[in-house]
XYZ file of C-alpha atoms in Angstrom:
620
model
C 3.796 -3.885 -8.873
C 5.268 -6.510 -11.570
C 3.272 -8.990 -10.473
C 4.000 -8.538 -6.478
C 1.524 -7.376 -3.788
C 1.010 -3.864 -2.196
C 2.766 -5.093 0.927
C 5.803 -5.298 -1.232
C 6.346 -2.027 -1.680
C 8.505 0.372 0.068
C 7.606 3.982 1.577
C 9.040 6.352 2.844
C 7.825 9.650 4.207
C 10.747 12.744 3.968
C 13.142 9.225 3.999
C 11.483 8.000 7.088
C 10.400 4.523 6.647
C 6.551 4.178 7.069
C 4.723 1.192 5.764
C 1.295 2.306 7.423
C 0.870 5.007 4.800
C -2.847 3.945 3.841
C -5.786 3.107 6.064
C -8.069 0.088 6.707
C -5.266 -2.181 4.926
C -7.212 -4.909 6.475
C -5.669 -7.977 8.566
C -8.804 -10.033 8.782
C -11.535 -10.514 6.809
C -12.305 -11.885 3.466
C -9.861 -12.702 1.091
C -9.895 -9.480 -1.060
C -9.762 -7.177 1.640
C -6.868 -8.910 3.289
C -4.913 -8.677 0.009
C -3.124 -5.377 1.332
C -3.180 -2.275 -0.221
C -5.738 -0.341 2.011
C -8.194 2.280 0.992
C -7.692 5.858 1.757
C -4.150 7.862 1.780
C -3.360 9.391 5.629
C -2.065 12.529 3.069
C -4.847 14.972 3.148
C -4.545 17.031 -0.527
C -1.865 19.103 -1.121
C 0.451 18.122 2.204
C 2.861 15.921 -0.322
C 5.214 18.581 -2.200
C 6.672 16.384 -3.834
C 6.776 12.074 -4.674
C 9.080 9.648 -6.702
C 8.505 6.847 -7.559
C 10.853 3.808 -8.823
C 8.994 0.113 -10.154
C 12.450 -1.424 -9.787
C 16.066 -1.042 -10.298
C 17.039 1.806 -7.877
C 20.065 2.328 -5.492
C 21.618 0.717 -2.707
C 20.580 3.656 -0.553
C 16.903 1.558 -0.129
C 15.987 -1.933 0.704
C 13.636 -4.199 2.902
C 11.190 -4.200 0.092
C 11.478 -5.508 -3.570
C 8.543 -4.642 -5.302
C 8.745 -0.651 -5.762
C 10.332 2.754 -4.018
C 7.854 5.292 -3.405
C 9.710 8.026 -1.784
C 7.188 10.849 -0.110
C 7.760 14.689 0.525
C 6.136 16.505 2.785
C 5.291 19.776 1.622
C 7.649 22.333 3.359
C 5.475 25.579 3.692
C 5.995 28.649 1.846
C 7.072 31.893 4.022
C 3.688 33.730 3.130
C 0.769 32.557 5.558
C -2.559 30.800 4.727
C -4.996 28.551 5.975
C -7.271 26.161 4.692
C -10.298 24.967 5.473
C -12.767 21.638 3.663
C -15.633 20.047 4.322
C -17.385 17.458 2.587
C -19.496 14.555 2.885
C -17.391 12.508 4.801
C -15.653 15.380 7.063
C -13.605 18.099 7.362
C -9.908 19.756 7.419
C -7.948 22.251 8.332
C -4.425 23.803 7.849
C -1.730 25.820 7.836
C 0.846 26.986 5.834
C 3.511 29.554 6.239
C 5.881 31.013 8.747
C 6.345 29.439 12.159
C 5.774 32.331 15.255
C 6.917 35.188 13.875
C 10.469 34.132 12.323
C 11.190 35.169 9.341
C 13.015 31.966 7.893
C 11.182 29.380 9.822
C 8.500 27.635 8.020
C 5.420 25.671 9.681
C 2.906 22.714 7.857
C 0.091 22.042 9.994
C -3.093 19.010 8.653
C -5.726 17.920 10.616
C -8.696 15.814 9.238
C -11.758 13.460 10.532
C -13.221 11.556 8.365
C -16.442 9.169 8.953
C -16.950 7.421 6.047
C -20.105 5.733 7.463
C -22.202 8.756 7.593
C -21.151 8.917 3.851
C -22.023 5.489 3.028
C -25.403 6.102 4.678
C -25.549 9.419 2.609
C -25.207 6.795 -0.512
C -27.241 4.369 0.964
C -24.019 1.160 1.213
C -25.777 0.432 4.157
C -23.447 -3.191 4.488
C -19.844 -2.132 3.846
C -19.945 -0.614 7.395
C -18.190 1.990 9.605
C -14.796 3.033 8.822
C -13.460 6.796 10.776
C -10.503 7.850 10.315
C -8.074 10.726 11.557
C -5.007 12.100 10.767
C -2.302 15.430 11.909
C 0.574 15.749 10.133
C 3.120 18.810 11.479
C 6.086 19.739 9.875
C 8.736 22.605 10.513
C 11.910 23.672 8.916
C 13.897 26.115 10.855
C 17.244 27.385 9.139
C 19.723 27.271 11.707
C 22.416 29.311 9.969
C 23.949 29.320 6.189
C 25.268 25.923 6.535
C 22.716 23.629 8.257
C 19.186 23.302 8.395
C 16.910 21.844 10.929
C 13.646 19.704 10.572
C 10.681 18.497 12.401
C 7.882 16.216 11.303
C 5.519 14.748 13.560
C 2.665 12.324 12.460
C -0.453 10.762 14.005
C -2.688 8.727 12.671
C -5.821 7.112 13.852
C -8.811 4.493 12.264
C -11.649 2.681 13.301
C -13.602 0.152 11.375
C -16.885 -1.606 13.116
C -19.133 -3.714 11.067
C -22.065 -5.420 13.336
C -25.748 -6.880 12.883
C -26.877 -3.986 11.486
C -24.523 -3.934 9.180
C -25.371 -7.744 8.025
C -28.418 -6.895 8.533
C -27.971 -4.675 4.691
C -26.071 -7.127 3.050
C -28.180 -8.433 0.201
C -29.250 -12.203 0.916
C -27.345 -11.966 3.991
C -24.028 -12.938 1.736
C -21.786 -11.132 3.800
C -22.314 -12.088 7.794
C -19.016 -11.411 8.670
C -18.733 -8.880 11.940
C -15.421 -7.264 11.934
C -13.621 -4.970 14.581
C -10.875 -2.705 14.180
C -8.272 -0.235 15.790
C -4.936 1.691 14.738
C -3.136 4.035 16.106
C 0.376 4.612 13.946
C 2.800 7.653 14.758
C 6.116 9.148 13.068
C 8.081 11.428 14.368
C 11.522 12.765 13.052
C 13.860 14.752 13.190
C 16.459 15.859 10.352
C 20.045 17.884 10.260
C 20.922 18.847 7.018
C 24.333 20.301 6.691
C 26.456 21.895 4.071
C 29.870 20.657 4.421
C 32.963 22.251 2.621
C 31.760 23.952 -0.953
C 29.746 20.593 -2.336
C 29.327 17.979 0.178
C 26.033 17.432 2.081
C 25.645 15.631 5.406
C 21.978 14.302 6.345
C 21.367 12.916 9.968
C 17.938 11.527 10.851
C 16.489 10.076 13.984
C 13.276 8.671 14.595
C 10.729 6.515 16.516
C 7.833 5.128 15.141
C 5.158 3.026 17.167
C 1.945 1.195 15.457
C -0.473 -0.386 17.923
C -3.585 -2.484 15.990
C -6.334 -4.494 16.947
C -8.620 -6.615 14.507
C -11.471 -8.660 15.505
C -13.574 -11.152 12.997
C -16.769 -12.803 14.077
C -19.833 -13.998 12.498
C -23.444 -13.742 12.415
C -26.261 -16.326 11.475
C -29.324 -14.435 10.321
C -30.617 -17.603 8.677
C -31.024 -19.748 12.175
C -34.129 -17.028 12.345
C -37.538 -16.694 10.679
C -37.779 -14.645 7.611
C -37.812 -10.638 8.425
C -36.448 -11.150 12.008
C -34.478 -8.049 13.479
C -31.060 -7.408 13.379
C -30.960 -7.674 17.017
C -32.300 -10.631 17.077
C -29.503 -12.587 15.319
C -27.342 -14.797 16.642
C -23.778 -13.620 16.891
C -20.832 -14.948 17.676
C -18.482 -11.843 17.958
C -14.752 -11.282 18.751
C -14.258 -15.287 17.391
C -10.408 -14.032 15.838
C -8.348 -11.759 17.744
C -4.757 -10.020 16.151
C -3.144 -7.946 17.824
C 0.027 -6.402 16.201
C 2.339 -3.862 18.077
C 5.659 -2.279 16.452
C 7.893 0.197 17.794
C 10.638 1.692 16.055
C 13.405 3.232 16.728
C 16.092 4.492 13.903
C 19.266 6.963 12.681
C 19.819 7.057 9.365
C 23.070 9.371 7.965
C 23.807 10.069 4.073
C 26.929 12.095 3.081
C 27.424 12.965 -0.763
C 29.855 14.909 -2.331
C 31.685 15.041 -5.606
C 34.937 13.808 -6.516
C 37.362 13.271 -9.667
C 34.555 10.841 -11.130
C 31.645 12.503 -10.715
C 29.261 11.577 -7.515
C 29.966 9.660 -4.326
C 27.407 8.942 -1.852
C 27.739 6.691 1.228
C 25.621 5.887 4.274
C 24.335 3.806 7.340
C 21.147 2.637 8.620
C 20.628 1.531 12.011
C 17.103 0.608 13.099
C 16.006 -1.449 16.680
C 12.576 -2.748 16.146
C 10.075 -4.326 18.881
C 7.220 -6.715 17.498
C 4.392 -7.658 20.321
C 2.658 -9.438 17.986
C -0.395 -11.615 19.109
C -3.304 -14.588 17.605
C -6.196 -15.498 20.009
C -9.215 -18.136 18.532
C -12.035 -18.592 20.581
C -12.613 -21.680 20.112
C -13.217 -23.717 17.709
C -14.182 -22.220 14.312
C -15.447 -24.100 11.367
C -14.458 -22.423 8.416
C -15.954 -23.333 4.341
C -13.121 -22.078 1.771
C -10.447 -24.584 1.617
C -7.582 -25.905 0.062
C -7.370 -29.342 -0.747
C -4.238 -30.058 1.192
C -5.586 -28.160 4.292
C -4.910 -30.347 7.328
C -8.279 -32.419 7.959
C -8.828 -35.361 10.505
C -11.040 -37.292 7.710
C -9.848 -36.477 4.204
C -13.726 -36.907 3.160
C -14.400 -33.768 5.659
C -15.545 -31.104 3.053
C -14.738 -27.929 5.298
C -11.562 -27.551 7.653
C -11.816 -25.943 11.744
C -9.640 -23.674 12.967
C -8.428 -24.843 17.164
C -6.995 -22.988 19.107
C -4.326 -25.373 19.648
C -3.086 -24.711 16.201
C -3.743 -20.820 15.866
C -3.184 -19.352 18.893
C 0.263 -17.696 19.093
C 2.606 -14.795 19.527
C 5.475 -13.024 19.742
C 7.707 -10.934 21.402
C 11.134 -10.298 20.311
C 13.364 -7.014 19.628
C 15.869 -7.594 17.030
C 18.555 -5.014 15.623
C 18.840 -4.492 11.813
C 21.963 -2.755 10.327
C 22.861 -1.166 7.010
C 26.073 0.508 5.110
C 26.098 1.494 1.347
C 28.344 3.207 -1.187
C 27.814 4.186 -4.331
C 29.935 5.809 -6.762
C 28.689 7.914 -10.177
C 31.126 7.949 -13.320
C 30.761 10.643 -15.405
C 32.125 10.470 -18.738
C 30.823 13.003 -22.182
C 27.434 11.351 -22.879
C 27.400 8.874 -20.431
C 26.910 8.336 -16.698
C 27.829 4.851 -14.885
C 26.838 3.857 -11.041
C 28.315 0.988 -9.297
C 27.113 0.320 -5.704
C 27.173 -1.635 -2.948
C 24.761 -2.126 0.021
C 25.678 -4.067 2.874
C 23.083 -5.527 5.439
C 22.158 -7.340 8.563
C 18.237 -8.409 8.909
C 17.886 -9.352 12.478
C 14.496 -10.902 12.579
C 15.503 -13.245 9.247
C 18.619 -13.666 11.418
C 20.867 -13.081 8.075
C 23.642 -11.085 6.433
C 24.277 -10.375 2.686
C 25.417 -7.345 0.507
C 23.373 -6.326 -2.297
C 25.150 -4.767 -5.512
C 23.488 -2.380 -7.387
C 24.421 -1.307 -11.173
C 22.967 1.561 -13.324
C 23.845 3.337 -16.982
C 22.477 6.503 -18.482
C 23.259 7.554 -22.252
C 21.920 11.051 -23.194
C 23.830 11.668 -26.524
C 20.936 14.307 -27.708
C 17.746 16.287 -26.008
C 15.721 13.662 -28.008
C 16.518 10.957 -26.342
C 18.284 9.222 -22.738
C 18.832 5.218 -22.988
C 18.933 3.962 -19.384
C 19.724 0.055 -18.053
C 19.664 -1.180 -14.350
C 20.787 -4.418 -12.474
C 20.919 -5.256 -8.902
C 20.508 -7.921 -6.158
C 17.602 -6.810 -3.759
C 16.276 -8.781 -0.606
C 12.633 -8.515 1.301
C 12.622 -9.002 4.800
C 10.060 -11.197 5.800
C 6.532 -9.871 7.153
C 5.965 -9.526 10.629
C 2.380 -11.276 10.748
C 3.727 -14.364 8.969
C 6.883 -14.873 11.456
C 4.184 -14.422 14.430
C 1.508 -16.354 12.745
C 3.088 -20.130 14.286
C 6.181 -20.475 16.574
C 7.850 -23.011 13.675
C 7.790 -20.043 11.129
C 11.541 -19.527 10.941
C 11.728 -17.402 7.596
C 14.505 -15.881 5.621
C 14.612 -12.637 3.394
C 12.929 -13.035 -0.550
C 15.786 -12.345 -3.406
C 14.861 -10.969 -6.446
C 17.710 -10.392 -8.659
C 16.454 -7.339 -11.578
C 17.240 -6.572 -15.224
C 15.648 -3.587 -16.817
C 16.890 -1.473 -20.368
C 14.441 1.263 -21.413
C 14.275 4.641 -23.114
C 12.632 8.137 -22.601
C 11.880 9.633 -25.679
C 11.029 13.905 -26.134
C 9.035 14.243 -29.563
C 8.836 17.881 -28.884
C 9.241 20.243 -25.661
C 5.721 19.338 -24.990
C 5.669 15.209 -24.798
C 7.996 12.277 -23.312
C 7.076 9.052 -23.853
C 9.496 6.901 -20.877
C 9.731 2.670 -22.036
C 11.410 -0.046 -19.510
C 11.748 -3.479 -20.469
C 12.400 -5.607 -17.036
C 13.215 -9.265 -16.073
C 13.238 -10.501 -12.309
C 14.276 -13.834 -10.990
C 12.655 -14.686 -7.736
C 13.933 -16.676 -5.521
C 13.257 -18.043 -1.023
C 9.639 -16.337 -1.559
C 7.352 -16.800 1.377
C 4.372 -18.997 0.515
C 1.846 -20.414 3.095
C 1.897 -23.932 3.407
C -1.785 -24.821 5.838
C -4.030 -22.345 7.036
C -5.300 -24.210 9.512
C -2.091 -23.859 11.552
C -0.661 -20.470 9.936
C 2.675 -21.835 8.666
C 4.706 -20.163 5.937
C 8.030 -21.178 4.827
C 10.482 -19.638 2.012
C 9.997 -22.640 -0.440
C 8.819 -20.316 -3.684
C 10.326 -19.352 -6.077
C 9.558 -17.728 -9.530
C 10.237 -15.017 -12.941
C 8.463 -11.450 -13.590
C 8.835 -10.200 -17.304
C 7.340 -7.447 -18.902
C 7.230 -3.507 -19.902
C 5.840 -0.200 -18.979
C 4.613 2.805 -21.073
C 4.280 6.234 -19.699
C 3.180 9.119 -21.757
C 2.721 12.704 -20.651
C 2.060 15.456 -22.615
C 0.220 18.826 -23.183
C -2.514 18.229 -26.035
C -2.963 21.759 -26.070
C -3.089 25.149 -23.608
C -5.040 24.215 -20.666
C -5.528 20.636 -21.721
C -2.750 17.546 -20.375
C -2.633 14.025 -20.746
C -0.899 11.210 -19.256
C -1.284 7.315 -20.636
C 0.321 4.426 -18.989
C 0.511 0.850 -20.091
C 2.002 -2.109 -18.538
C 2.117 -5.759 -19.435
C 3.241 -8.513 -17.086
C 4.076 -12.007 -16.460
C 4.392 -13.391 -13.119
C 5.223 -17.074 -12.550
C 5.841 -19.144 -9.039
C 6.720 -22.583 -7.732
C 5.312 -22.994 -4.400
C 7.076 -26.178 -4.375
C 4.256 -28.513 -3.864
C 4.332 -30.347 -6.551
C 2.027 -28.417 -8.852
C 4.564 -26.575 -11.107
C 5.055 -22.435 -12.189
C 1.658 -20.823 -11.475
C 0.796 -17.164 -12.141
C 1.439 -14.971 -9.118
C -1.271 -14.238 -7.346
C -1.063 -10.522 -7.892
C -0.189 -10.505 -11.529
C -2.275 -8.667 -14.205
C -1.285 -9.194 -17.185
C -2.105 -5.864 -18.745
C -3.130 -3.019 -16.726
C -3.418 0.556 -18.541
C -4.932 3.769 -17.344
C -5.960 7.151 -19.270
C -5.768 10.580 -17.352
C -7.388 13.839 -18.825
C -6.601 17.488 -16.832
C -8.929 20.302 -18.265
C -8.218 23.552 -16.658
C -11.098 25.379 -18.743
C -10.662 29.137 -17.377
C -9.614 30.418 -13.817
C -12.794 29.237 -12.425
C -13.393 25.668 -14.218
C -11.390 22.920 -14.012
C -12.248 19.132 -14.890
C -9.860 16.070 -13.891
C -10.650 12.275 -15.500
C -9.075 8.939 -14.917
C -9.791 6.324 -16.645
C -8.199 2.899 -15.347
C -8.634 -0.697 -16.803
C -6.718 -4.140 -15.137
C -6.956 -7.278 -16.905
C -7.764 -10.507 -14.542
C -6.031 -11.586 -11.684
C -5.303 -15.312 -11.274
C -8.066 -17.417 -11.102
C -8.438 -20.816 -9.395
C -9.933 -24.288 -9.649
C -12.646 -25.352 -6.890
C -15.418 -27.630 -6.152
C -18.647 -26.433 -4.430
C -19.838 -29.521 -2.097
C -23.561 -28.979 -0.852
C -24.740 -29.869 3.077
C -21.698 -30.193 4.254
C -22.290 -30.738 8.156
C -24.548 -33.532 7.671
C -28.331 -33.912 8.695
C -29.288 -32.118 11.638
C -27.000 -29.284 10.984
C -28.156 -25.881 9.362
C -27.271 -25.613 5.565
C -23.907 -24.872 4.645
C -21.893 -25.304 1.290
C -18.026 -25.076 1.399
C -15.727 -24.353 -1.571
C -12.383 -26.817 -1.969
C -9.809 -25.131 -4.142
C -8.366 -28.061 -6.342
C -5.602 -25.582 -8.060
C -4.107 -22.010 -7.353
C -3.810 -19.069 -9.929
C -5.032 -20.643 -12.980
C -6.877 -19.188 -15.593
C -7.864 -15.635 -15.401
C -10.618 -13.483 -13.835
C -12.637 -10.947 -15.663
C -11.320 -7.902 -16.638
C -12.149 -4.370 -14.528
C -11.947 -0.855 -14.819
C -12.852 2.511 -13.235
C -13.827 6.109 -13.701
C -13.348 9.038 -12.020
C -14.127 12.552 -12.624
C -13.464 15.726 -10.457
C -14.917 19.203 -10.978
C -13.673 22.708 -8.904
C -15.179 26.100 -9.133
C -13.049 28.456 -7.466
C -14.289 31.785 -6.831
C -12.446 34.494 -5.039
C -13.472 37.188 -2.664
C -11.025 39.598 -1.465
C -8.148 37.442 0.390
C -10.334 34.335 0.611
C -10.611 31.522 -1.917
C -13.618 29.168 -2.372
C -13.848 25.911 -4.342
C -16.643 24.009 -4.484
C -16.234 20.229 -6.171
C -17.645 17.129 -6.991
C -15.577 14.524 -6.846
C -17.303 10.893 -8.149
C -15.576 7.575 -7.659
C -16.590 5.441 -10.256
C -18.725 7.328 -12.638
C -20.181 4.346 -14.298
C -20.940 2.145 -11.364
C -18.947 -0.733 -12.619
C -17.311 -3.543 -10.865
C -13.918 -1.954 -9.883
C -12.524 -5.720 -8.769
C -12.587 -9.080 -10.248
C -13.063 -10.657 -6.510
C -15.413 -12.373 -5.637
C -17.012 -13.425 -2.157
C -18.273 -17.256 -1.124
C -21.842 -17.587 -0.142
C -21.542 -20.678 2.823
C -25.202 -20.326 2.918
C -26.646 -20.428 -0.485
C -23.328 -22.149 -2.136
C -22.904 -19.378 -4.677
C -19.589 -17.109 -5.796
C -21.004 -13.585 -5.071
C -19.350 -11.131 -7.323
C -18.138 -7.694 -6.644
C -20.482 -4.760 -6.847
C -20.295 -1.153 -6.996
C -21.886 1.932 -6.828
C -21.103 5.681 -8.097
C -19.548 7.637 -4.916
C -20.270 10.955 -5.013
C -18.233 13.388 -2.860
C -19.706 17.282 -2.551
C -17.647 19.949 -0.622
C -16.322 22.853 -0.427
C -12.562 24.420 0.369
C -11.785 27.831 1.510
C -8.191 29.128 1.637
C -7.347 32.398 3.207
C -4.392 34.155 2.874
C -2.537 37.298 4.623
């Protein structure tokens, strides 16, 4: 988001804090799948009532990430009951939804879901991407407990699995892809909430909680080509389990809001107090020679084209439980046309070790229906990820500062249209960068700008027919710091702009598009050096990056298309739809993968996914 990564971003789930809200976000494995961002939601359709989302510039309430707020409602449950029930290629789901025993106020949300994405990809015939199952139940209850306060209950659980083996290799065209990978997460939320009506206009939120993550990721390798031609799977040498992670997290957390109104307009105040446990854990073994390099990697013999990985210099962990506080304020002037906030948000990061207060500044002008002119400004800090404080003993890091700027307008051409504009300039500063990967140290030596503006559009073309167009152009610049000047950032896309299309033909039909299109992502500089373990040795090429993020990629883009048929008999509701993932079978990245065998940049290929199913909701 403005040129940051998907691990920048902060979630939160009914204002629970919950960064494992996707699955398979990968920790090892090739460069584009450990760039973050996963690959599936844990949100089964229709369990979020309601999302907001924020690209920068929001209140002092939030922090710990810089890049965006996406805030997360779980749907409540409506007092009449139904259940639910799909099935599909990949797996099935069920639910409820309505009143919990047989209370009258009371409300109950019950998802459950399995998933096994590798009897779909066999279905499609990816026989090399592998085996990814996932598995999800989400509960949530609000119980009235009289007039004034409100009780709440949500409990999550969350569960993947990812195996890719020989087999799986075995598929992969030209054997480009040996890589065997391993992978286990279990991740579970649970909260409770007191909501509370205090005199005529205040409200009083209490929230406790305890979250606990346990993952395991394995990487090892296979060499199909030290066989003949047309040898078995099982026949290939393997070297599995070479890369162990292990990364534990427990969580435990109150968090307490009071607003109310006053002379001015709105107060609202707060603290956050969270104790967090990392178990956090690297094992290599042995040693591992590995052929994608930077040219300052640390080498032995600078004329060594390819850099190994020792245990000496990989292996750690660690095991610390640190306390992290939080207080805000913030304070709403109302005056005719006009609306000021001024806040404050004070903090103490215990794993960067550091204290600071973060002030927070927003205007809103409405002086017609047409039109509302809005600025923000504000100090925000990023506390440093857990992997890269674990990932070498020396790896003492601090929190990231981005200080924001943003103006904008959202414009209402008629009742039908609004057309939202922000104009935004960051200044980055103590950004983690990774200095060697052949020991894992990081250190907060970046820093950087992100310009740009985004375009949102939504609108009703005409009955039955709605639009939405976004548009967003970005420029992201660092300094690492070593010596090679302001680079792009390695997420940055300069434009990125996507076209939606909802067609709800009659009661029956209804047809969903997205069209989405992202310009390149930094490219880099590299050298491709042939037989680079000498005579004797099998044949392997390595690839020495001379210079980061320079240039661009290609350009990508996607389409999907969704189609439901809903049909009802009596109290029961069936939909059947088709839901395709990338209509046109394009290349929906600009990555690329290096060959070590053949010396080659493989580049990303897709295929159409189709997804068949049916739903049936019944209600009484």
């Amino acid at each position: 988001m403005r040129g940051r990564g998907p691990r920048d971003n902060l979630l939160l789930v009914d204002d629970f804090p919950f960064d494992k809200a996707v699955h398979f976000d990968a920790t090892l494995g090739e460069e584009e799948d450990v760039g973050g961002g996963g690959r599936f939601s844990i949100f089964a359709p229709n369990v979020i009532g309601g999302a907001e989302f924020s690209p920068g510039g929001w209140g002092p309430a939030y922090g710990g990430r810089a890049a965006s707020l996406l805030k997360l409602d779980v749907a409540e449950g409506n007092p009449s009951p139904s259940a639910s029930f799909r099935y599909d290629l990949a797996g099935y789901e069920v639910g409820y939804d309505g009143p919990l025993a047989n209370s009258e106020d009371a409300t109950l949300l019950v998802s459950a879901r399995r998933l096994d994405f590798g009897a779909l990809f066999e279905t499609i015939e990816e026989l090399d991407i592998g085996e990814p199952v996932l598995r999800d139940v989400i509960v949530k209850s609000v119980i009235p407990v009289d007039q004034r306060n409100t009780f709440e209950v949500l409990l999550m659980d969350t569960h993947e699995e990812y195996t890719r083996d020989v087999t799986h290799v075995f598929e992969s065209p030209n054997f480009e892809d040996a890589g065997l990978q391993d992978s286990v997460q279990d991740s579970d939320l649970y909260g409770l909430t007191l909501r509370s009506l205090v005199g005529e206009y205040s409200i009083w939120t209490n929230k406790i909680y305890y979250r606990k993550s346990d993952k395991i990721s394995s990487e090892g390798e296979a060499f199909p080509d030290l066989v003949p031609a047309g040898s078995p799977a099982s026949s290939f040498p393997v070297r599995e389990d070479i890369l162990t992670i292990g990364e534990g997290e427990t969580e435990i957390g109150w968090r307490s809001d009071f607003e109310t109104m006053n002379r001015w307009g709105q107060v609202s105040g707060g603290v956050r107090l969270t104790q967090i446990e990392l178990d956090y854990h690297t094992v290599l073994q042995g040693n591992w020679t590995r052929f994608v390099y930077d040219n300052d990697d640390l080498r032995p013999d600078a004329d060594q084209q390819f850099i190994v990985l020792t245990p000496e210099y990989i292996n750690a962990s660690i095991k610390q439980k640190k306390m992290s506080y939080a207080g805000y304020i913030d304070q709403v002037f109302e005056v005719a046309d006009w609306d000021f906030s001024t806040g404050l948000r004070v903090e103490r990061d215990g794993f960067a070790d550091e204290s600071f207060a973060s002030p927070r500044f927003s205007v809103n002008w409405q002086p017609g229906k047409q039109v509302k002119y809005f600025a923000t400004a504000g100090l925000f800090h990023q506390s440093p990820r857990y992997l890269e404080l674990a990932a070498n003993e020396t790896n003492t890091l601090k929190t990231e500062k981005t200080t924001h700027f943003s103006l904008g307008l959202k414009y209402f051409p008629s009742n039908k249209w609004s057309v939202l504009t922000e104009a935004y300039y960051q200044n980055l500063d103590d950004l983690v960068v990774d200095l060697d990967r052949t020991n894992g140290t990081f250190a907060n030596s970046g820093d950087g700008t992100s310009y740009g503006v985004d375009i949102v559009a939504n609108g009703t073309i005409r009955e039955g027919l709605y639009a939405t167009v976004t548009y967003s152009y970005n420029d992201a610049e660092i300094d690492r710091q070593d010596g090679r000047g302001y680079m792009a950032a390695a997420f940055s896309r300069e434009h990125v702009a996507t076209l939606g299309l909802t067609w709800e033909i009659s009661d029956r039909w209804k047809i969903a598009g997205r069209y989405k299109y992202l310009s390149g992502r930094p490219d880099d500089e590299y050298i491709i050096h042939a037989d680079v373990l000498g005579p004797g040795e099998p044949l392997r090429y390595s690839k020495e990056i001379i210079k980061r993020n320079i240039g661009r990629k290609s350009g990508s883009s996607l389409v999907n298309v969704r189609v439901d048929y809903r049909r009802a008999f009596g109290p029961v509701d069936i939909t059947a739809f088709l839901d395709v993932i990338n209509v046109t079978a394009a290349s929906s990245s600009d990555e690329a993968e290096f060959d070590y065998r053949r010396g080659v940049e493989v580049k990303d290929e897709s295929e159409a996914e189709p997804l068949i199913g049916l739903r049936l909701d019944y209600a009484w």
